[in-house]
Tab-separated table of C-alpha atoms and ligand atoms in Angstrom:
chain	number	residue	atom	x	y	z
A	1	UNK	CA	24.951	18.936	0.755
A	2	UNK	CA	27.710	20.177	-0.985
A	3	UNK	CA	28.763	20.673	-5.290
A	4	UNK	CA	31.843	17.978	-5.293
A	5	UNK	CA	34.438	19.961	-7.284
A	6	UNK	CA	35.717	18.059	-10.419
A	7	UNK	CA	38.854	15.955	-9.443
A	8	UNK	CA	40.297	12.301	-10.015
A	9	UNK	CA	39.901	10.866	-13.937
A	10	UNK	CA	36.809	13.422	-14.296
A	11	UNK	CA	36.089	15.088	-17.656
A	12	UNK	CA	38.925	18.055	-17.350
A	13	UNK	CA	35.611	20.434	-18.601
A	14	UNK	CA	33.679	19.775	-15.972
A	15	UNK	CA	33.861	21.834	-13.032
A	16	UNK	CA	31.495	20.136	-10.617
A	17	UNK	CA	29.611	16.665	-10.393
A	18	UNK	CA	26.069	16.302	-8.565
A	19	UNK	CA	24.458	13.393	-8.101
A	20	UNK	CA	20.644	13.730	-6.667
A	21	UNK	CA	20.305	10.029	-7.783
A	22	UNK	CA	22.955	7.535	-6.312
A	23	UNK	CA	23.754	3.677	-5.584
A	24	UNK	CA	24.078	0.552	-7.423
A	25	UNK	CA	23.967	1.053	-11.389
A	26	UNK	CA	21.821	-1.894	-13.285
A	27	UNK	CA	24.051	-1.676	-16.202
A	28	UNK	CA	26.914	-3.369	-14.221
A	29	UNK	CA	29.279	-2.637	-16.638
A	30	UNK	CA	32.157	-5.118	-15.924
A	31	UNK	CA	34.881	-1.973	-16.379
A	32	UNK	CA	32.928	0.218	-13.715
A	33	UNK	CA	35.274	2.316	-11.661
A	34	UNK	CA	32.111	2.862	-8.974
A	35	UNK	CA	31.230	-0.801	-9.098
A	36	UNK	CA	33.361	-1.083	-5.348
A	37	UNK	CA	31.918	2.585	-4.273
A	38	UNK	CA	28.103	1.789	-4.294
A	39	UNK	CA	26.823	0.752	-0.525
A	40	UNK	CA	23.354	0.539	-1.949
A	41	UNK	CA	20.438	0.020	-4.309
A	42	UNK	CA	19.896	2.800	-6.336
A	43	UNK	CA	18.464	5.433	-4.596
A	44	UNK	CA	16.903	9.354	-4.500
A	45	UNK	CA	18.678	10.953	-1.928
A	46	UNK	CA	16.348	13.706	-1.214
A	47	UNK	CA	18.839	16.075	0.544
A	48	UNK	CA	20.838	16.802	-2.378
A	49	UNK	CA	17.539	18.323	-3.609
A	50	UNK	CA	18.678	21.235	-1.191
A	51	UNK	CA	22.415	21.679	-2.684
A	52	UNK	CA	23.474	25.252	-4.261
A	53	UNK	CA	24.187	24.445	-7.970
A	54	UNK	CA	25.682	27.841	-8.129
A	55	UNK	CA	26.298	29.927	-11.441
A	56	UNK	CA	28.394	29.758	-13.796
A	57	UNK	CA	29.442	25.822	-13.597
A	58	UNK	CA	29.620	23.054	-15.626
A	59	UNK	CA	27.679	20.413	-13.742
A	60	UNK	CA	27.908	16.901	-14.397
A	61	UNK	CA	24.630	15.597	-12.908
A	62	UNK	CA	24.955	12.042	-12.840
A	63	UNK	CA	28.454	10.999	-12.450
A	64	UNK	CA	28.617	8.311	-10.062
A	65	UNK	CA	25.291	6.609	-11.377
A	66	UNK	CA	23.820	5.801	-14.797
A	67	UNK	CA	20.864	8.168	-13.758
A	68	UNK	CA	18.810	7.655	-16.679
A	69	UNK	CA	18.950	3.488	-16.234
A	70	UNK	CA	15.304	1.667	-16.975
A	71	UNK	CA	15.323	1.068	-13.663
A	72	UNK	CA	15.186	4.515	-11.925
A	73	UNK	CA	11.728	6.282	-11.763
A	74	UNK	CA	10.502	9.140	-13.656
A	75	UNK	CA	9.745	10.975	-10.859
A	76	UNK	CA	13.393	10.834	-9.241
A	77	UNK	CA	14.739	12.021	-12.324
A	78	UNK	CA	12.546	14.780	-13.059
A	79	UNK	CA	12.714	15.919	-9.185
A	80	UNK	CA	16.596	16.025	-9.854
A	81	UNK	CA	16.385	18.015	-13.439
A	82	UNK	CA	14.167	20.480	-11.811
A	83	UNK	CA	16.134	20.950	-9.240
A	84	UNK	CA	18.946	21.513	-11.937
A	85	UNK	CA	16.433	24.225	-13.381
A	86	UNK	CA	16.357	26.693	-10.802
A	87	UNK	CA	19.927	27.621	-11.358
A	88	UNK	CA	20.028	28.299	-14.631
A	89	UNK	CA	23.421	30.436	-15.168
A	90	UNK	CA	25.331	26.677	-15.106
A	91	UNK	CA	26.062	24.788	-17.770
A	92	UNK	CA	24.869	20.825	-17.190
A	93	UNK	CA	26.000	17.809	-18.810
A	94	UNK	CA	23.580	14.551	-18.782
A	95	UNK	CA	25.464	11.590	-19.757
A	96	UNK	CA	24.093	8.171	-20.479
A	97	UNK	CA	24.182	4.355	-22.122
A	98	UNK	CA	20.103	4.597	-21.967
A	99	UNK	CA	20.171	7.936	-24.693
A	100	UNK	CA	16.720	6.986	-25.883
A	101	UNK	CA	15.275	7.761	-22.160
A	102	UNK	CA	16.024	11.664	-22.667
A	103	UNK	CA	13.434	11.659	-24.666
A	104	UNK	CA	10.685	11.118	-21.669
A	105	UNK	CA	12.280	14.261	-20.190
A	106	UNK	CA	11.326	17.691	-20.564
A	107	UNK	CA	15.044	19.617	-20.884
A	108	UNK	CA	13.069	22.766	-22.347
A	109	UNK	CA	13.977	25.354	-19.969
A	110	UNK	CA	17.936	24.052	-19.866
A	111	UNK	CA	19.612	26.760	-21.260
A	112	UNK	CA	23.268	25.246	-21.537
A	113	UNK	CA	22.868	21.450	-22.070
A	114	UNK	CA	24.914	18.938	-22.933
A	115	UNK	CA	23.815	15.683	-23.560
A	116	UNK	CA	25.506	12.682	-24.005
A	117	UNK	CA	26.414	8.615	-24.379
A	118	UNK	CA	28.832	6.202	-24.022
A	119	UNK	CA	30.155	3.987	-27.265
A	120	UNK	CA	33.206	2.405	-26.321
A	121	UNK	CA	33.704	0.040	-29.231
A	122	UNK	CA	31.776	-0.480	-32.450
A	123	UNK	CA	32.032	-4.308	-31.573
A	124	UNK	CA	29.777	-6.093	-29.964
A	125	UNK	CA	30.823	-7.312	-26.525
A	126	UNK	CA	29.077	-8.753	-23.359
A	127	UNK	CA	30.863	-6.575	-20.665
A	128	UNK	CA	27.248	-4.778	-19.687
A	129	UNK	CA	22.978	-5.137	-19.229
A	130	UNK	CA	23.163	-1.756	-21.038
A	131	UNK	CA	21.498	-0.763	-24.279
A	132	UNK	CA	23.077	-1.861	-27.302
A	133	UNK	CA	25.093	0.334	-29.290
A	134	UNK	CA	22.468	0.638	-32.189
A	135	UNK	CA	19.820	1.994	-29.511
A	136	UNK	CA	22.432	4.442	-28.025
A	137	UNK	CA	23.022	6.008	-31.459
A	138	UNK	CA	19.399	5.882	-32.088
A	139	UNK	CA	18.729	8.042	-29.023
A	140	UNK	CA	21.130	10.433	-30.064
A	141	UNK	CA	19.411	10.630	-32.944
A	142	UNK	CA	15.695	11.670	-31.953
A	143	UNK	CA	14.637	14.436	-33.992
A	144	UNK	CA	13.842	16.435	-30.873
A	145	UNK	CA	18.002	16.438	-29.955
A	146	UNK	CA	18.934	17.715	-33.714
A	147	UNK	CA	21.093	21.555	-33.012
A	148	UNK	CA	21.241	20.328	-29.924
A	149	UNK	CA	24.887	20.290	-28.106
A	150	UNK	CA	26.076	16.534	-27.803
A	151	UNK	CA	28.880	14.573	-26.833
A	152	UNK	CA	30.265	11.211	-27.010
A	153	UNK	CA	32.641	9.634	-25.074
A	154	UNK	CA	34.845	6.948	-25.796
A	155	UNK	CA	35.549	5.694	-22.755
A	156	UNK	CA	36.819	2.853	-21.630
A	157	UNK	CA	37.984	2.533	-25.128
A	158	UNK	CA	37.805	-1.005	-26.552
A	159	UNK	CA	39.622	-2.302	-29.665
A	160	UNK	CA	37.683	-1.511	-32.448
A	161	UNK	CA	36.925	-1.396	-36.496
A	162	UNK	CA	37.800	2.330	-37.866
A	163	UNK	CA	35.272	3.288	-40.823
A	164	UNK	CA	32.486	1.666	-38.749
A	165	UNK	CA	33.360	2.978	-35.445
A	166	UNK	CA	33.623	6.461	-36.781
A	167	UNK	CA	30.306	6.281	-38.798
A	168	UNK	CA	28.485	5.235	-35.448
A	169	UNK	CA	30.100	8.158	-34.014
A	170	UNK	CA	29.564	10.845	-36.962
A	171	UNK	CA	25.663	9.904	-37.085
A	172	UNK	CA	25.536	11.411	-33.845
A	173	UNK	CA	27.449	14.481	-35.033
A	174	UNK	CA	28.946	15.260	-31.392
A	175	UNK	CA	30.141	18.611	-30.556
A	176	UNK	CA	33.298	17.042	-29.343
A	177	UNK	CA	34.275	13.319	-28.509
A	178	UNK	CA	36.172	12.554	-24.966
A	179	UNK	CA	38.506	9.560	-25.546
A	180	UNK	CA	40.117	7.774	-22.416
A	181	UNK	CA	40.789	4.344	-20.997
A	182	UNK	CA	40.335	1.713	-18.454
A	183	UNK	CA	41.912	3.098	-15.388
A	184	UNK	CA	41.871	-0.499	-13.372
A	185	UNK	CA	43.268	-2.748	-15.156
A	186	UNK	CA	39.791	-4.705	-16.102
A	187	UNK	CA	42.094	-6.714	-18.977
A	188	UNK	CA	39.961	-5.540	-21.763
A	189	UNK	CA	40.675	-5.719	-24.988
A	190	UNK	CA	42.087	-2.496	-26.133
A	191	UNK	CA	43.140	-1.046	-29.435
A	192	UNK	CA	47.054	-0.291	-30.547
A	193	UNK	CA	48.410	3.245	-29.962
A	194	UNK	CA	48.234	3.363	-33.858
A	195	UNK	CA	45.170	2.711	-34.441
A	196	UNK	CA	43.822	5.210	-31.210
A	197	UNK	CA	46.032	7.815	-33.548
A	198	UNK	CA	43.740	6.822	-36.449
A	199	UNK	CA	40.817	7.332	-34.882
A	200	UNK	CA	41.380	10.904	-33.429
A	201	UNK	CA	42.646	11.813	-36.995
A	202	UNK	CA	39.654	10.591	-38.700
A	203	UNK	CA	36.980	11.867	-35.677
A	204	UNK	CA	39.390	15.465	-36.098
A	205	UNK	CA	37.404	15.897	-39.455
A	206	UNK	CA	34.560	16.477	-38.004
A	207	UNK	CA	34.315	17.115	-34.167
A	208	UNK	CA	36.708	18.343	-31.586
A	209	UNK	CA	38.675	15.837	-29.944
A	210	UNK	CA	39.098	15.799	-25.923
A	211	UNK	CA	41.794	13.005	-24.903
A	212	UNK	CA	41.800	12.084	-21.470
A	213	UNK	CA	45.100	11.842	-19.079
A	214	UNK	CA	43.880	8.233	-18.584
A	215	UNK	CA	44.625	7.700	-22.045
A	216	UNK	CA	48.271	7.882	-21.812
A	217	UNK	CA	48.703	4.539	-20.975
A	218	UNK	CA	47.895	3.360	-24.475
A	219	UNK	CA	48.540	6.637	-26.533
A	220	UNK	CA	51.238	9.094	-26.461
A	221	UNK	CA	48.927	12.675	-25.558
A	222	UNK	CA	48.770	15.365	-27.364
A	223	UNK	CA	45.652	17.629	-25.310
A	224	UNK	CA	43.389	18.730	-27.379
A	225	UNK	CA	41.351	21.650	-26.485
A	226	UNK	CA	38.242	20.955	-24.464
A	227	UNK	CA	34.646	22.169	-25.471
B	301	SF4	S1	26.634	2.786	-16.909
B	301	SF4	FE1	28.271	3.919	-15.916
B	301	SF4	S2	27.744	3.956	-13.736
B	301	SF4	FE2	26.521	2.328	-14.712
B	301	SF4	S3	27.708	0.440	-14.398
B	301	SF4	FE3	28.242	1.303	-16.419
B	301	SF4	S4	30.073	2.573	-16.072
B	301	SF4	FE4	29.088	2.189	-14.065
């Protein structure tokens, strides 16, 4: 198997995507740009454990799958992060809505590691099975992640409430925050190009901001630079 090189509405950061673990996501979130992808249950697929991860990338492992979901076994997960470990000159990004499940992993030898979650609104909304918002923060949070490099990403944003939003957000204290939008017209409801522009001023105070080209559609861009 092949490194897929970072294309399409990827992070424009990343320079690769992997993904050891694959198929249906349990979150179902409604907003899903996979959700018409997936021809199966979620799944190890064992051959990608024979892919060159290279040096010097930045890996998103994980892309096309929550990967870290409740309902995906230890085992495939560490078989995929060690894996991950034996080329250690790349820089990796793990990314999910389940943040309190890195905590069952051992990311000691990681060298360059991201790790981050999805909050999309600071409202509450029914539009996924995933972990609520409080428990994503909370994972963040674990004293075992403080100095750690993090990331949040705001994506697909959702209309929202600006001091609380950006409190959720500054608990985490991010290295950077990646904003973007829904891509596929899932008619959700979305904040006001002035309000978007309040939120990267306010989020500017104390993290990097990373705006996606998605994002255009509701806010005129203005690219910040990328971590
Ligand atoms: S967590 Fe990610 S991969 Fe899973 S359903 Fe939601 S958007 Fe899709």
């Amino acid at each position: 198997m092949t490194l897929n090189k970072q294309k399409g509405n990827m992070y424009g950061f990343v320079t690769h995507t992997w993904n050891a673990i694959k198929g249906r996501c349990s979150h179902n979130c409604e907003y899903c740009y996979m959700k018409n992808l997936w021809k199966s249950d979620v799944h190890l697929d064992e051959k990608e454990l024979k892919t060159d991860l290279g040096e010097g990338n930045f890996i998103f492992v994980g892309s096309s799958t929550d990967m870290f979901a409740k309902d995906v076994p230890d085992e495939w997960i560490e078989k995929a992060l060690e894996h991950c470990k034996k080329y250690p000159k790349n820089t990796y990004l793990f990314q999910t809505k389940d943040s309190e499940r890195f905590g069952e992993f051992d990311f000691s030898d990681f060298k360059n590691i991201i790790f981050g979650t999805t909050i999309e609104t600071n409202r509450n909304n029914n539009l996924n099975n995933s972990p609520k918002r409080s428990l994503r923060v909370k994972g963040m949070n674990y004293m075992w992640l403080f100095g750690k490099r993090k990331m949040v990403t705001i994506e697909p944003i959702m209309d929202f409430d600006l001091k609380d939003f950006v409190t959720y957000i500054k608990i985490i204290k991010p290295e950077f925050v990646n904003i973007g939008a829904d891509s596929k017209g899932h008619n959700l409801p979305e904040p006001s190009s002035e309000k978007i522009g309040m939120l990267i001023k306010e989020l500017k105070k104390f993290t990097k901001v990373n705006l996606k080209p998605n994002l255009k559609r509701l806010y005129a861009l203005d690219m910040e630079e990328a971590p």
